[in-house]
Amino acid sequence: MYERDVELFNDSLERCSCEPEFLRRFYTLFLASSDTVAKKFERTDLRKQARLLKTSLYILMLASGESERVVHMDRLAKLHSRAELDIKPELYDLWLDRLVQAVKEFDPMFGMETETAWRRMLQPGIEFMKSRY
Ligand code: HEM
């Protein structure tokens, strides 16, 4: 993990988080991306969900090392696994693409470098979640 990515990701997340609409926009995009996704969130309070997601974005950032991932993300990975929410690995790629799309719309300083930083920061956590499916 590069120091520069951490900084770019964190600053961009701060700018986006100033806008209460940011994570709601993400969920609108994500739910529209697939019927499977929309079905999974049929009974979810999306405002509460957006709050939980914000916290977990910081967790994903902190969980850059292998051992931190196991400690911080074990419960979340288990919840999303086949046995519980049954979130198929390919849905994580949609998740990341729609999240980056929302960042693009909300971060006034968005550019290629910012996009790369988001992807690099979140990829290890996503791979971990997929591997626990
Ligand atoms: C790395 C990517 C992801 C992160 C960080 C994440 C994070 C979270 C968090 C924090 C929760 C709430 C857990 C709790 O209630 O304690 C949650 C629940 C949930 N997530 Fe994810 N998630 C991710 C990917 C996905 C994907 C790809 C899907 C696909 C549809 C998904 C579907 C759900 C569903 C259905 C719930 C339960 C909602 C409810 O309680 O009604 N998540 N997720």
Short mmCIF file of C-alpha atoms and ligand atoms in Angstrom, two decimals:
data_model
loop_
_atom_site.label_atom_id
_atom_site.label_comp_id
_atom_site.label_asym_id
_atom_site.label_seq_id
_atom_site.Cartn_x
_atom_site.Cartn_y
_atom_site.Cartn_z
CA MET A 1 0.00 0.00 0.00
CA TYR A 2 1.46 3.33 -0.99
CA GLU A 3 1.35 6.32 1.35
CA ARG A 4 0.20 8.48 -1.57
CA ASP A 5 -2.80 6.20 -2.23
CA VAL A 6 -3.81 6.37 1.41
CA GLU A 7 -3.71 10.16 1.29
CA LEU A 8 -5.57 10.45 -2.03
CA PHE A 9 -8.22 7.95 -0.95
CA ASN A 10 -8.74 9.51 2.46
CA ASP A 11 -8.96 13.10 1.15
CA SER A 12 -11.36 12.05 -1.58
CA LEU A 13 -13.53 10.12 0.89
CA GLU A 14 -13.64 13.20 3.14
CA ARG A 15 -14.74 15.42 0.24
CA CYS A 16 -17.45 12.96 -0.80
CA SER A 17 -18.65 12.42 2.75
CA CYS A 18 -19.39 16.15 3.13
CA GLU A 19 -22.31 15.42 0.82
CA PRO A 20 -25.05 13.44 2.58
CA GLU A 21 -26.25 12.26 -0.83
CA PHE A 22 -22.99 10.51 -1.71
CA LEU A 23 -23.62 7.02 -0.36
CA ARG A 24 -27.31 7.19 -1.20
CA ARG A 25 -26.30 7.88 -4.79
CA PHE A 26 -23.98 4.87 -4.62
CA TYR A 27 -26.86 2.63 -3.52
CA THR A 28 -29.11 4.01 -6.27
CA LEU A 29 -26.44 3.16 -8.86
CA PHE A 30 -25.65 -0.21 -7.30
CA LEU A 31 -29.29 -1.32 -7.02
CA ALA A 32 -29.92 -0.28 -10.64
CA SER A 33 -26.92 -2.31 -11.81
CA SER A 34 -28.49 -5.76 -11.36
CA ASP A 35 -31.76 -7.40 -10.38
CA THR A 36 -29.88 -9.71 -8.05
CA VAL A 37 -28.50 -6.73 -6.15
CA ALA A 38 -31.89 -4.99 -6.01
CA LYS A 39 -33.47 -8.19 -4.63
CA LYS A 40 -30.82 -8.52 -1.92
CA PHE A 41 -31.64 -5.04 -0.61
CA GLU A 42 -35.42 -5.34 -0.93
CA ARG A 43 -36.01 -5.15 2.80
CA THR A 44 -33.08 -2.91 3.74
CA ASP A 45 -33.25 0.54 5.31
CA LEU A 46 -30.84 2.22 2.88
CA ARG A 47 -30.17 5.25 5.07
CA LYS A 48 -28.95 3.03 7.86
CA GLN A 49 -27.07 0.91 5.33
CA ALA A 50 -25.26 4.01 3.98
CA ARG A 51 -24.07 4.87 7.51
CA LEU A 52 -22.75 1.34 8.04
CA LEU A 53 -21.00 1.42 4.68
CA LYS A 54 -19.19 4.65 5.50
CA THR A 55 -17.67 3.04 8.58
CA SER A 56 -16.69 -0.04 6.66
CA LEU A 57 -14.88 2.03 4.01
CA TYR A 58 -12.55 3.20 6.77
CA ILE A 59 -12.18 -0.38 7.97
CA LEU A 60 -11.24 -1.48 4.45
CA MET A 61 -8.64 1.27 4.40
CA LEU A 62 -7.20 0.25 7.76
CA ALA A 63 -7.27 -3.40 6.79
CA SER A 64 -4.46 -3.05 4.28
CA GLY A 65 -2.34 -5.81 5.82
CA GLU A 66 -3.22 -9.51 5.81
CA SER A 67 -3.50 -9.88 9.58
CA GLU A 68 -5.58 -6.69 10.02
CA ARG A 69 -7.97 -7.98 7.38
CA VAL A 70 -8.54 -11.20 9.24
CA VAL A 71 -9.12 -9.35 12.52
CA HIS A 72 -11.36 -6.54 11.25
CA MET A 73 -13.16 -8.13 8.35
CA ASP A 74 -13.78 -11.66 9.48
CA ARG A 75 -17.32 -10.96 10.70
CA LEU A 76 -18.24 -8.89 7.62
CA ALA A 77 -16.90 -11.57 5.26
CA LYS A 78 -18.82 -14.28 7.11
CA LEU A 79 -22.03 -12.23 6.94
CA HIS A 80 -21.68 -11.90 3.14
CA SER A 81 -20.71 -15.53 2.57
CA ARG A 82 -22.72 -18.32 0.92
CA ALA A 83 -24.08 -19.44 4.27
CA GLU A 84 -25.56 -16.07 5.23
CA LEU A 85 -26.27 -13.24 2.73
CA ASP A 86 -24.97 -15.36 -0.18
CA ILE A 87 -23.22 -12.53 -2.08
CA LYS A 88 -21.60 -14.02 -5.17
CA PRO A 89 -17.99 -12.93 -5.82
CA GLU A 90 -18.78 -11.24 -9.15
CA LEU A 91 -21.12 -8.78 -7.41
CA TYR A 92 -18.11 -7.17 -5.72
CA ASP A 93 -16.84 -5.93 -9.08
CA LEU A 94 -20.16 -4.20 -9.69
CA TRP A 95 -20.01 -2.81 -6.17
CA LEU A 96 -16.58 -1.25 -6.74
CA ASP A 97 -17.45 0.13 -10.18
CA ARG A 98 -20.62 1.82 -8.92
CA LEU A 99 -18.80 3.19 -5.89
CA VAL A 100 -16.12 4.72 -8.12
CA GLN A 101 -18.90 6.13 -10.30
CA ALA A 102 -20.46 7.84 -7.25
CA VAL A 103 -17.04 9.21 -6.23
CA LYS A 104 -16.60 10.59 -9.73
CA GLU A 105 -19.91 12.45 -9.40
CA PHE A 106 -19.26 13.82 -5.92
CA ASP A 107 -15.54 14.53 -5.64
CA PRO A 108 -14.80 17.86 -7.34
CA MET A 109 -11.11 16.94 -7.51
CA PHE A 110 -11.69 13.51 -9.04
CA GLY A 111 -9.11 12.35 -11.56
CA MET A 112 -7.31 9.22 -12.75
CA GLU A 113 -5.01 9.24 -9.73
CA THR A 114 -7.95 9.39 -7.33
CA GLU A 115 -9.70 6.53 -9.12
CA THR A 116 -6.57 4.38 -8.95
CA ALA A 117 -6.20 5.16 -5.25
CA TRP A 118 -9.79 4.07 -4.48
CA ARG A 119 -9.35 0.85 -6.43
CA ARG A 120 -5.98 0.04 -4.86
CA MET A 121 -7.23 0.77 -1.35
CA LEU A 122 -10.37 -1.33 -1.59
CA GLN A 123 -9.16 -4.23 -3.73
CA PRO A 124 -7.42 -6.25 -0.99
CA GLY A 125 -10.52 -6.10 1.24
CA ILE A 126 -12.72 -7.11 -1.69
CA GLU A 127 -10.44 -10.02 -2.57
CA PHE A 128 -10.62 -11.11 1.06
CA MET A 129 -14.44 -11.01 1.03
CA LYS A 130 -14.53 -12.97 -2.24
CA SER A 131 -12.09 -15.57 -0.92
CA ARG A 132 -14.38 -16.20 2.07
CA TYR A 133 -17.47 -16.79 -0.09
C1 HEM B 1 -16.29 -4.87 0.13
C2 HEM B 1 -17.57 -4.66 -0.20
C3 HEM B 1 -18.67 -4.54 0.81
C4 HEM B 1 -18.67 -3.96 2.05
C5 HEM B 1 -17.53 -3.22 2.73
C6 HEM B 1 -19.99 -4.16 2.62
C7 HEM B 1 -20.38 -3.71 3.87
C8 HEM B 1 -21.56 -4.04 4.48
C9 HEM B 1 -21.93 -3.68 5.83
C10 HEM B 1 -21.07 -2.87 6.80
C11 HEM B 1 -23.13 -4.22 6.08
C12 HEM B 1 -23.93 -4.13 7.38
C13 HEM B 1 -23.50 -5.20 8.32
C14 HEM B 1 -24.26 -5.17 9.61
O1 HEM B 1 -25.49 -5.04 9.59
O2 HEM B 1 -23.61 -5.32 10.65
C15 HEM B 1 -23.55 -4.94 4.89
C16 HEM B 1 -24.74 -5.62 4.75
C17 HEM B 1 -25.21 -6.09 3.55
N1 HEM B 1 -24.54 -6.14 2.36
FE1 HEM B 1 -22.64 -5.54 2.05
N2 HEM B 1 -20.76 -4.86 1.73
C18 HEM B 1 -20.01 -5.10 0.62
C19 HEM B 1 -20.41 -5.75 -0.52
C20 HEM B 1 -21.68 -6.16 -0.77
C21 HEM B 1 -22.15 -6.66 -2.05
C22 HEM B 1 -21.29 -6.84 -3.32
C23 HEM B 1 -23.46 -6.95 -1.90
C24 HEM B 1 -24.32 -7.49 -3.03
C25 HEM B 1 -25.62 -7.36 -3.12
C26 HEM B 1 -23.84 -6.65 -0.51
C27 HEM B 1 -25.06 -6.85 0.07
C28 HEM B 1 -25.36 -6.67 1.41
C29 HEM B 1 -26.65 -6.99 2.00
C30 HEM B 1 -27.87 -7.60 1.30
C31 HEM B 1 -26.56 -6.63 3.36
C32 HEM B 1 -27.66 -6.80 4.44
C33 HEM B 1 -28.58 -5.61 4.38
C34 HEM B 1 -29.68 -5.68 5.45
O3 HEM B 1 -29.34 -5.79 6.62
O4 HEM B 1 -30.84 -5.63 5.06
N3 HEM B 1 -22.72 -6.17 0.13
N4 HEM B 1 -22.58 -4.81 3.93
#
